[in-house]
Structure formats: C-alpha cells, structure tokens
Short mmCIF file of C-alpha atoms in Angstrom, two decimals:
data_model
loop_
_atom_site.label_atom_id
_atom_site.label_comp_id
_atom_site.label_asym_id
_atom_site.label_seq_id
_atom_site.Cartn_x
_atom_site.Cartn_y
_atom_site.Cartn_z
CA MET J 1 21.52 13.80 37.24
CA SER J 2 18.39 14.76 35.32
CA VAL J 3 17.06 13.01 32.27
CA GLN J 4 16.91 15.25 29.24
CA PRO J 5 13.96 14.89 26.88
CA TYR J 6 14.71 13.51 23.44
CA GLN J 7 15.48 16.35 21.04
CA PRO J 8 15.96 15.13 17.47
CA ALA J 9 18.49 17.01 15.38
CA ASP J 10 16.12 16.78 12.42
CA PRO J 11 12.32 17.27 12.71
CA ALA J 12 11.89 14.30 10.36
CA ASP J 13 13.35 12.09 13.11
CA LEU J 14 10.56 13.14 15.48
CA GLU J 15 7.90 12.56 12.81
CA ARG J 16 9.24 9.06 12.16
CA ALA J 17 9.45 8.27 15.87
CA LEU J 18 5.83 9.30 16.38
CA LYS J 19 4.65 7.22 13.43
CA ILE J 20 6.50 4.16 14.71
CA ALA J 21 5.13 4.73 18.22
CA VAL J 22 1.58 4.52 16.87
CA GLN J 23 2.32 0.93 15.88
CA HIS J 24 3.10 0.09 19.50
CA VAL J 25 0.20 2.02 21.02
CA ALA J 26 -2.53 1.00 18.61
CA GLY J 27 -1.27 -2.54 17.94
CA ASP J 28 0.62 -4.11 15.11
CA ARG J 29 -1.89 -3.12 12.44
CA ALA J 30 -2.68 0.58 12.54
CA GLU J 31 -2.48 3.31 9.96
CA ILE J 32 -2.34 7.06 10.18
CA ILE J 33 -4.63 8.57 7.56
CA GLU J 34 -4.29 12.34 7.31
CA GLY J 35 -3.38 12.47 11.00
CA VAL J 36 -6.07 10.08 12.28
CA ILE J 37 -4.99 6.76 13.82
CA GLN J 38 -7.06 3.91 12.38
CA PRO J 39 -6.71 0.27 13.43
CA VAL J 40 -6.54 -2.19 10.56
CA SER J 41 -8.56 -5.39 10.97
CA PRO J 42 -9.37 -6.94 7.59
CA THR J 43 -12.07 -9.57 7.11
CA TRP J 44 -11.44 -13.01 5.64
CA GLY J 45 -12.97 -11.92 2.32
CA HIS J 46 -10.68 -8.92 2.30
CA GLU J 47 -7.66 -11.12 3.00
CA GLY J 48 -8.83 -13.60 0.35
CA ALA J 49 -8.69 -10.95 -2.40
CA ALA J 50 -5.13 -10.00 -1.42
CA GLU J 51 -4.15 -13.68 -1.23
CA SER J 52 -5.55 -14.31 -4.72
CA ILE J 53 -3.31 -11.57 -6.12
CA ARG J 54 -0.30 -12.75 -4.13
CA ALA J 55 -0.70 -16.33 -5.41
CA GLN J 56 -1.02 -15.21 -9.04
CA ILE J 57 2.04 -12.96 -9.02
CA HIS J 58 4.24 -15.09 -6.75
CA ALA J 59 6.44 -16.71 -9.42
CA ARG J 60 7.01 -13.43 -11.28
CA VAL J 61 7.78 -11.57 -8.03
CA ARG J 62 10.52 -14.11 -7.27
CA GLU J 63 11.92 -13.78 -10.82
CA LEU J 64 12.11 -10.02 -10.30
CA GLY J 65 14.00 -10.45 -7.01
CA CYS J 66 11.19 -8.92 -5.00
CA ARG J 67 9.10 -9.67 -1.92
CA THR J 68 5.40 -9.30 -1.24
CA GLY J 69 4.01 -8.16 2.07
CA SER J 70 1.77 -5.80 3.94
CA GLY J 71 4.41 -3.89 5.84
CA ASN J 72 4.51 -0.25 6.81
CA VAL J 73 4.61 2.51 4.19
CA ASP J 74 5.74 5.95 5.36
CA LEU J 75 4.89 9.17 3.57
CA PRO J 76 7.54 11.51 5.02
CA GLY J 77 6.51 15.07 5.70
CA THR J 78 2.82 14.14 5.95
CA PRO J 79 0.62 12.84 8.78
CA ASN J 80 0.34 9.46 7.01
CA TRP J 81 1.61 5.95 7.72
CA TYR J 82 -0.08 3.25 5.63
CA VAL J 83 -0.34 -0.52 5.89
CA PRO J 84 -1.31 -1.69 2.39
CA ASP J 85 -3.00 -5.01 1.83
CA LEU J 86 -0.17 -6.00 -0.48
CA ALA J 87 3.01 -4.38 -1.74
CA VAL J 88 5.67 -5.70 -4.07
CA VAL J 89 9.10 -4.37 -3.10
CA PRO J 90 12.63 -5.19 -4.31
CA ARG J 91 14.35 -7.61 -1.94
CA GLU J 92 17.28 -5.25 -1.29
CA VAL J 93 14.91 -2.57 0.02
CA VAL J 94 13.32 -4.83 2.64
CA ALA J 95 16.48 -6.82 3.36
CA LYS J 96 17.74 -3.84 5.38
CA ASP J 97 15.05 -4.64 7.97
CA ALA J 98 13.78 -1.09 7.73
CA PRO J 99 10.62 -0.36 9.74
CA SER J 100 8.96 1.02 6.58
CA ILE J 101 9.35 1.82 2.92
CA VAL J 102 8.24 4.85 0.93
CA PRO J 103 5.83 4.35 -2.01
CA ASP J 104 8.38 4.95 -4.77
CA GLN J 105 10.39 1.97 -3.49
CA SER J 106 7.55 -0.36 -4.50
CA LEU J 107 6.65 -1.87 -7.86
CA LEU J 108 2.98 -2.35 -6.98
CA ILE J 109 0.72 -1.40 -4.09
CA VAL J 110 -2.69 -3.04 -3.64
CA GLU J 111 -5.51 -1.84 -1.41
CA VAL J 112 -8.69 -3.88 -0.92
CA THR J 113 -11.63 -1.75 0.19
CA SER J 114 -13.79 -2.40 3.24
CA PRO J 115 -17.09 -0.71 4.07
CA SER J 116 -15.28 1.35 6.71
CA ASN J 117 -12.40 2.56 4.52
CA GLY J 118 -13.50 2.42 0.88
CA ASP J 119 -13.31 6.15 0.27
CA THR J 120 -9.89 6.30 1.90
CA ASP J 121 -8.54 3.69 -0.53
CA ARG J 122 -10.36 5.15 -3.57
CA VAL J 123 -9.49 8.82 -2.99
CA THR J 124 -7.04 9.68 -0.21
CA LYS J 125 -4.55 6.86 -0.64
CA ARG J 126 -4.76 7.05 -4.42
CA ARG J 127 -3.74 10.71 -4.31
CA ARG J 128 -0.99 10.18 -1.74
CA TYR J 129 0.49 7.07 -3.39
CA ALA J 130 0.69 9.04 -6.67
CA GLN J 131 2.33 12.02 -4.96
CA PHE J 132 4.96 9.70 -3.48
CA GLY J 133 5.63 7.88 -6.75
CA ALA J 134 4.11 4.41 -6.36
CA PRO J 135 4.32 3.26 -9.99
CA LEU J 136 1.24 0.98 -9.90
CA TYR J 137 -1.70 1.23 -7.51
CA LEU J 138 -4.45 -1.39 -7.68
CA VAL J 139 -7.75 -0.79 -5.89
CA VAL J 140 -9.86 -3.90 -5.42
CA ASP J 141 -13.25 -2.44 -4.56
CA ARG J 142 -15.20 -5.15 -2.78
CA GLN J 143 -18.21 -2.90 -2.24
CA ASP J 144 -18.63 -2.04 -5.95
CA GLU J 145 -17.17 -5.42 -7.06
CA THR J 146 -14.72 -3.68 -9.39
CA TRP J 147 -11.00 -3.24 -9.77
CA THR J 148 -9.05 -0.22 -11.03
CA LEU J 149 -5.35 -0.11 -11.84
CA TYR J 150 -3.68 3.31 -11.65
CA SER J 151 -0.33 4.13 -13.25
CA ALA J 152 1.86 7.07 -14.27
CA PRO J 153 2.03 8.83 -10.88
CA GLY J 154 2.29 12.60 -10.68
CA ALA J 155 2.15 15.41 -8.14
CA ILE J 156 -1.65 15.71 -8.29
CA GLY J 157 -2.56 12.09 -8.95
CA TYR J 158 -2.27 9.25 -11.41
CA GLU J 159 -2.37 10.13 -15.09
CA ARG J 160 -3.76 6.75 -16.21
CA ALA J 161 -6.55 4.56 -14.88
CA GLU J 162 -7.57 1.18 -16.21
CA GLY J 163 -11.08 0.61 -14.93
CA PRO J 164 -13.20 0.37 -13.02
CA HIS J 165 -13.85 -3.11 -14.39
CA PRO J 166 -16.21 -5.67 -12.84
CA PHE J 167 -14.75 -8.65 -11.02
CA GLY J 168 -14.24 -11.43 -13.53
CA THR J 169 -12.65 -9.07 -16.08
CA ALA J 170 -9.03 -10.05 -16.75
CA LEU J 171 -6.52 -7.61 -15.24
CA GLN J 172 -3.47 -6.90 -17.42
CA LEU J 173 -0.65 -6.13 -14.99
CA PRO J 174 1.98 -4.24 -17.05
CA GLU J 175 5.75 -4.57 -17.00
CA PRO J 176 7.76 -5.37 -15.06
CA PHE J 177 5.11 -8.01 -14.29
CA GLY J 178 3.68 -8.70 -17.74
CA LEU J 179 0.90 -10.87 -16.31
CA VAL J 180 -2.84 -11.27 -16.77
CA LEU J 181 -4.64 -11.81 -13.46
CA ASP J 182 -7.89 -13.69 -12.94
CA THR J 183 -10.19 -11.47 -10.86
CA ASP J 184 -13.00 -13.97 -10.26
CA ASP J 185 -11.87 -14.56 -6.65
CA PHE J 186 -11.74 -10.90 -5.67
#
C-alpha cells in the first residue's frame, strides 16, 4: 500500500493549506507579505498602542456583538496572510473557530507600524485591505507619530483618508462605532 500525495480538488485548498502551514513552521505569529514569510514580534510600545485602542472601543464592540483580536487574515488568491495588530470582527464570524477571516468580514483593522515594517503597513497592506473590502483601516504610525484612518475601500485603494494627524489629535471613528478616540497614548 503506497501513500498518495495530497491532491486538493480546488487549488484554493492548497493555497490555504500552505498559508496555514507557515503558522506552524514560522511560529504562531508570522505573516506572508507578497509571498515573503515575516515573523511578527511587536515591541511593548507597539502593543501599548493597540491596547489603547482596544480599551477605548471595548464597550462599543460588545454592544455591536463583535470581538477584537489579532487573529489571522487571509487574502485568498494572493500570496498574503496577515496578522493585524487589532481587528474588530462580528462574533458570528469568529464563533465558527475558523483559522482566519477575510478583510471584508471585519469592521475595523488596525496596524501599528514598526521600524522594520512601516512601509508594509502604510503601502502594501493599505492597498490589499482596500482590495479585499476592509471598511476601515487605521494606521498608527509610531515612526512619524501620526495616525491615518482610511475608508471607502475600492479595487485600487481607499477613496478616503483622514490624516495623517499627529498623536494627540482626536480620532473620530465613524459608524458603526461613533466614537472619538484619545490618541495621546499611541
């Protein structure tokens, strides 16, 4: 009896299997950015910015029946598998215990830049999140000490950008949140 190699019926199954395998080879926190595997190891300052946002939106997220997290985001049909610093996702989407979501299943995705990945968050991820329909994309740029909120996703990018604004400038997070965030702690 010989063992037959795995042959997925759909090429998308193989793509997904490879993306999930990266998580086991490279550790629990790895991304695939345009085909390149990149470990994710945020600093405490980086984590602090994400935690500040999470704390400020927590009550509203619960009212909306959503969850916050930094789980896997798949971009099917591309060589990309992201691990955002924070995503707000409806509870029913993550209740299925899926290994990942796609950007249009989120209400908000937040990326906090690091010296090693700032351009990826500012340019590459911004373009890809828009292409895959993430309704709101917030970039907290710790190198420039600014924040920019992108909305109205389209095939070639976001149609609206609020910012960049310096840290300390109030951030109006639109509906369904309807909140003003303090950005002093970013």
